[in-house]
Amino acid sequence: MSLVDLRALAAQFSVPGTFIDGRAHGSGHINDTYALRFDQDGNPVRYILQLVNQAVFKNVPALMENVDRVTRHINASLEARNVPDRSRRALTLIPTHDGAVYHVDQNGEHWRVYRFIEAATSYDVLTSHGQAYEVARAFGALQGMLADLPDPPLHETIPKFHDGPARFGAFLDALERDPLNRAVDAKPEITFLLDHEAAFSRLPSLIESGVLPLRATHNDCKINNVMIDDATGEGICVIDLDTLMPGLTLYDFGDMVRTSTCPVAEDSRELDRVRMDLDRFKALVRGYLSSAGEFLTPAERAHLVFSGKIITLTIGARFLTDYLLGDTYFKIHRPGHNLDRCRVQFELVRSITRQKAAMEVVVAETFPGG
Ligand code: ADP
Ligand code: GN1
Ligand code: MG
């Protein structure tokens, strides 16, 4: 995207000051994200400009209605409790000159602008146990704030997003079609996944039987979707609200386990360094308890360890499916990137399986009586 284009897009929004420049930003796999700078009374002030991925999100107006409602709700919740520094603790959409929360360009693409959360970092790999605590506390606090979101329920921005049988079925379809003849490069991963089919229906059947409640959840609780304050280390703001919709707290917690207990990146090629670190898991469970402990039901608590395994397995399955289909969903930055990502997930599933008993003890000790 050229500077001229970014300037023209930025001009659609009610941002005070004069456009200076803009550049690609962050490491998300889905949207195109840019950091823009504006001169405001001689000071450079940043904003986030995002192109929402329409191949992934089929109904962007419905998605933006969710984001608008939720960001207002969170801002109001912080205000009601007189929380200081609120503009860094909740995303804020900047409207267009017409008062809309997104701009549609001549190609029918949807753009939005957020205030930039400054003096905070989103990490792809955590650097301390304290950060695992903070990430979990922040996502749990978001779940808590969403508990009193008034009706109607949020739109489902991606149908069947965490539906295990649907994800497994999509993998089987891809395997059968194998359009690029790539299955031959992924034989061990394919076998591993086929061996784990039974796990995919466990949480959906507990939803169906009413054992696990659907709540408004984030659904993409990877660690780089939390901004961590550079000065205090606090998980100050949850971002990436595109998949906020009715879901399971367990899908959220599972993604925290997937992304914050492993000392190497999601796409690392150092498979021998991939493992679920029990001390990080302890910090994660404690952080989650501090904000979500009050509202989690015993059934939710009972499946916290399994959630880490099933989400890691499911996201590994999605990476493998995308690899087989030619990398059309997740952004990739090298050949074989999705297969590398898949391998890390499956290695992590093995590590979680090996440490299941010790992880259950951590949960039992952290949630006494739960
Ligand atoms: P994606 O869906 O592609 O992951 P995100 O909304 O997570 O898109 O944004 C990608 C990255 O951009 C984030 O991981 C974060 O580093 C950065 N980012 C997004 N929104 C903000 C914001 N309001 N302030 C600062 N950084 C942000
Ligand atoms: C995507 O958008 P991002 O990078 O935060 C994906 C998640 C996956 C994750 C894997 C809408 O998250 O579901 O778990 O990649 N988001 C969507 O890293 O599919
Ligand atoms: Mg993201």
mmCIF file of N, CA, C and O in Angstrom, residues 136-148 213-217 247-250 252-253 256 287-301 304 367:
data_model
loop_
_atom_site.group_PDB
_atom_site.id
_atom_site.type_symbol
_atom_site.label_atom_id
_atom_site.label_comp_id
_atom_site.label_asym_id
_atom_site.label_seq_id
_atom_site.Cartn_x
_atom_site.Cartn_y
_atom_site.Cartn_z
ATOM 1 N N ALA A 136 -3.506 -13.880 30.926
ATOM 2 C CA ALA A 136 -4.696 -14.609 31.366
ATOM 3 C C ALA A 136 -5.622 -13.704 32.172
ATOM 4 O O ALA A 136 -6.847 -13.758 32.032
ATOM 5 N N ARG A 137 -5.028 -12.868 32.994
ATOM 6 C CA ARG A 137 -5.855 -11.945 33.783
ATOM 7 C C ARG A 137 -6.628 -11.010 32.862
ATOM 8 O O ARG A 137 -7.826 -10.781 33.037
ATOM 9 N N ALA A 138 -5.935 -10.517 31.821
ATOM 10 C CA ALA A 138 -6.577 -9.563 30.909
ATOM 11 C C ALA A 138 -7.712 -10.221 30.113
ATOM 12 O O ALA A 138 -8.808 -9.656 29.987
ATOM 13 N N PHE A 139 -7.477 -11.424 29.593
ATOM 14 C CA PHE A 139 -8.555 -12.074 28.832
ATOM 15 C C PHE A 139 -9.722 -12.459 29.753
ATOM 16 O O PHE A 139 -10.892 -12.345 29.367
ATOM 17 N N GLY A 140 -9.396 -12.904 30.984
ATOM 18 C CA GLY A 140 -10.466 -13.229 31.940
ATOM 19 C C GLY A 140 -11.269 -11.983 32.297
ATOM 20 O O GLY A 140 -12.498 -12.034 32.414
ATOM 21 N N ALA A 141 -10.572 -10.857 32.457
ATOM 22 C CA ALA A 141 -11.272 -9.607 32.784
ATOM 23 C C ALA A 141 -12.198 -9.197 31.643
ATOM 24 O O ALA A 141 -13.312 -8.708 31.868
ATOM 25 N N LEU A 142 -11.760 -9.422 30.408
ATOM 26 C CA LEU A 142 -12.629 -9.099 29.271
ATOM 27 C C LEU A 142 -13.883 -9.978 29.322
ATOM 28 O O LEU A 142 -15.008 -9.490 29.160
ATOM 29 N N GLN A 143 -13.697 -11.283 29.558
ATOM 30 C CA GLN A 143 -14.865 -12.168 29.664
ATOM 31 C C GLN A 143 -15.815 -11.655 30.748
ATOM 32 O O GLN A 143 -17.035 -11.650 30.567
ATOM 33 N N GLY A 144 -15.243 -11.203 31.864
ATOM 34 C CA GLY A 144 -16.063 -10.682 32.960
ATOM 35 C C GLY A 144 -16.841 -9.440 32.537
ATOM 36 O O GLY A 144 -18.034 -9.306 32.822
ATOM 37 N N MET A 145 -16.181 -8.538 31.811
ATOM 38 C CA MET A 145 -16.862 -7.303 31.389
ATOM 39 C C MET A 145 -17.966 -7.589 30.378
ATOM 40 O O MET A 145 -18.935 -6.854 30.265
ATOM 41 N N LEU A 146 -17.792 -8.687 29.606
ATOM 42 C CA LEU A 146 -18.798 -9.011 28.590
ATOM 43 C C LEU A 146 -20.017 -9.700 29.187
ATOM 44 O O LEU A 146 -21.042 -9.847 28.525
ATOM 45 N N ALA A 147 -19.891 -10.123 30.461
ATOM 46 C CA ALA A 147 -20.988 -10.896 31.068
ATOM 47 C C ALA A 147 -22.276 -10.076 31.126
ATOM 48 O O ALA A 147 -23.368 -10.638 31.033
ATOM 49 N N ASP A 148 -22.159 -8.752 31.278
ATOM 50 C CA ASP A 148 -23.406 -7.966 31.341
ATOM 51 C C ASP A 148 -23.622 -7.136 30.062
ATOM 52 O O ASP A 148 -24.260 -6.092 30.088
ATOM 53 N N PRO A 213 -21.717 -23.649 29.386
ATOM 54 C CA PRO A 213 -22.503 -22.503 28.923
ATOM 55 C C PRO A 213 -21.827 -21.736 27.776
ATOM 56 O O PRO A 213 -20.598 -21.583 27.768
ATOM 57 N N LEU A 214 -22.639 -21.261 26.846
ATOM 58 C CA LEU A 214 -22.117 -20.319 25.848
ATOM 59 C C LEU A 214 -22.132 -18.936 26.475
ATOM 60 O O LEU A 214 -23.108 -18.543 27.117
ATOM 61 N N ARG A 215 -21.047 -18.216 26.304
ATOM 62 C CA ARG A 215 -20.954 -16.846 26.806
ATOM 63 C C ARG A 215 -20.369 -15.994 25.686
ATOM 64 O O ARG A 215 -19.823 -16.536 24.726
ATOM 65 N N ALA A 216 -20.415 -14.661 25.853
ATOM 66 C CA ALA A 216 -19.709 -13.791 24.904
ATOM 67 C C ALA A 216 -18.226 -13.932 25.211
ATOM 68 O O ALA A 216 -17.775 -13.605 26.309
ATOM 69 N N THR A 217 -17.475 -14.470 24.265
ATOM 70 C CA THR A 217 -16.046 -14.706 24.494
ATOM 71 C C THR A 217 -15.225 -14.114 23.348
ATOM 72 O O THR A 217 -15.774 -13.706 22.309
ATOM 73 N N GLY A 247 -19.399 -18.120 22.574
ATOM 74 C CA GLY A 247 -18.425 -19.217 22.521
ATOM 75 C C GLY A 247 -18.203 -19.791 23.909
ATOM 76 O O GLY A 247 -18.976 -19.526 24.837
ATOM 77 N N LEU A 248 -17.133 -20.555 24.050
ATOM 78 C CA LEU A 248 -16.792 -21.161 25.344
ATOM 79 C C LEU A 248 -15.618 -20.420 25.973
ATOM 80 O O LEU A 248 -14.644 -20.116 25.277
ATOM 81 N N THR A 249 -15.685 -20.204 27.281
ATOM 82 C CA THR A 249 -14.508 -19.682 27.995
ATOM 83 C C THR A 249 -13.331 -20.631 27.768
ATOM 84 O O THR A 249 -12.179 -20.212 27.753
ATOM 85 N N LEU A 250 -13.643 -21.912 27.593
ATOM 86 C CA LEU A 250 -12.580 -22.909 27.424
ATOM 87 C C LEU A 250 -11.815 -22.724 26.119
ATOM 88 O O LEU A 250 -10.620 -23.006 26.055
ATOM 89 N N ASP A 252 -11.192 -19.916 24.834
ATOM 90 C CA ASP A 252 -10.285 -18.800 25.131
ATOM 91 C C ASP A 252 -9.105 -19.285 25.972
ATOM 92 O O ASP A 252 -7.942 -19.012 25.660
ATOM 93 N N PHE A 253 -9.420 -20.014 27.039
ATOM 94 C CA PHE A 253 -8.320 -20.458 27.909
ATOM 95 C C PHE A 253 -7.376 -21.395 27.147
ATOM 96 O O PHE A 253 -6.153 -21.321 27.295
ATOM 97 N N MET A 256 -4.886 -19.549 25.304
ATOM 98 C CA MET A 256 -3.846 -18.972 26.179
ATOM 99 C C MET A 256 -2.795 -20.032 26.480
ATOM 100 O O MET A 256 -1.595 -19.753 26.484
ATOM 101 N N GLY A 287 -3.388 -16.329 36.933
ATOM 102 C CA GLY A 287 -3.874 -15.084 36.325
ATOM 103 C C GLY A 287 -5.335 -15.194 35.925
ATOM 104 O O GLY A 287 -6.130 -14.267 36.117
ATOM 105 N N TYR A 288 -5.689 -16.350 35.385
ATOM 106 C CA TYR A 288 -7.077 -16.537 34.935
ATOM 107 C C TYR A 288 -8.021 -16.581 36.131
ATOM 108 O O TYR A 288 -9.083 -15.974 36.125
ATOM 109 N N LEU A 289 -7.579 -17.263 37.194
ATOM 110 C CA LEU A 289 -8.381 -17.336 38.426
ATOM 111 C C LEU A 289 -8.633 -15.934 38.989
ATOM 112 O O LEU A 289 -9.729 -15.625 39.460
ATOM 113 N N SER A 290 -7.622 -15.066 38.895
ATOM 114 C CA SER A 290 -7.760 -13.747 39.522
ATOM 115 C C SER A 290 -8.879 -12.924 38.891
ATOM 116 O O SER A 290 -9.465 -12.076 39.535
ATOM 117 N N SER A 291 -9.178 -13.184 37.628
ATOM 118 C CA SER A 291 -10.234 -12.381 37.000
ATOM 119 C C SER A 291 -11.476 -13.194 36.637
ATOM 120 O O SER A 291 -12.571 -12.641 36.571
ATOM 121 N N ALA A 292 -11.332 -14.483 36.402
ATOM 122 C CA ALA A 292 -12.479 -15.283 35.946
ATOM 123 C C ALA A 292 -12.939 -16.285 37.002
ATOM 124 O O ALA A 292 -13.970 -16.939 36.821
ATOM 125 N N GLY A 293 -12.173 -16.395 38.102
ATOM 126 C CA GLY A 293 -12.464 -17.403 39.114
ATOM 127 C C GLY A 293 -13.890 -17.335 39.627
ATOM 128 O O GLY A 293 -14.511 -18.356 39.916
ATOM 129 N N GLU A 294 -14.434 -16.123 39.700
ATOM 130 C CA GLU A 294 -15.764 -15.962 40.288
ATOM 131 C C GLU A 294 -16.890 -16.500 39.431
ATOM 132 O O GLU A 294 -17.904 -16.940 39.944
ATOM 133 N N PHE A 295 -16.727 -16.410 38.114
ATOM 134 C CA PHE A 295 -17.878 -16.797 37.294
ATOM 135 C C PHE A 295 -17.748 -18.173 36.629
ATOM 136 O O PHE A 295 -18.721 -18.695 36.108
ATOM 137 N N LEU A 296 -16.558 -18.770 36.658
ATOM 138 C CA LEU A 296 -16.409 -20.082 36.017
ATOM 139 C C LEU A 296 -17.197 -21.144 36.782
ATOM 140 O O LEU A 296 -17.155 -21.185 38.009
ATOM 141 N N THR A 297 -17.898 -22.003 36.053
ATOM 142 C CA THR A 297 -18.633 -23.087 36.708
ATOM 143 C C THR A 297 -17.677 -24.263 36.947
ATOM 144 O O THR A 297 -16.621 -24.356 36.299
ATOM 145 N N PRO A 298 -18.048 -25.192 37.832
ATOM 146 C CA PRO A 298 -17.197 -26.373 38.036
ATOM 147 C C PRO A 298 -16.927 -27.126 36.733
ATOM 148 O O PRO A 298 -15.819 -27.618 36.525
ATOM 149 N N ALA A 299 -17.910 -27.203 35.844
ATOM 150 C CA ALA A 299 -17.699 -27.935 34.583
ATOM 151 C C ALA A 299 -16.653 -27.226 33.719
ATOM 152 O O ALA A 299 -15.821 -27.873 33.070
ATOM 153 N N GLU A 300 -16.686 -25.905 33.728
ATOM 154 C CA GLU A 300 -15.670 -25.163 32.959
ATOM 155 C C GLU A 300 -14.279 -25.426 33.557
ATOM 156 O O GLU A 300 -13.323 -25.706 32.832
ATOM 157 N N ARG A 301 -14.185 -25.348 34.872
ATOM 158 C CA ARG A 301 -12.883 -25.584 35.519
ATOM 159 C C ARG A 301 -12.367 -26.978 35.220
ATOM 160 O O ARG A 301 -11.165 -27.183 35.035
ATOM 161 N N LEU A 304 -10.301 -27.266 31.918
ATOM 162 C CA LEU A 304 -9.269 -26.275 31.562
ATOM 163 C C LEU A 304 -8.058 -26.938 30.906
ATOM 164 O O LEU A 304 -7.526 -26.433 29.908
ATOM 165 N N PHE A 367 -7.653 -23.728 42.092
ATOM 166 C CA PHE A 367 -9.099 -23.558 42.274
ATOM 167 C C PHE A 367 -9.559 -24.516 43.385
ATOM 168 O O PHE A 367 -10.270 -25.463 43.107
#
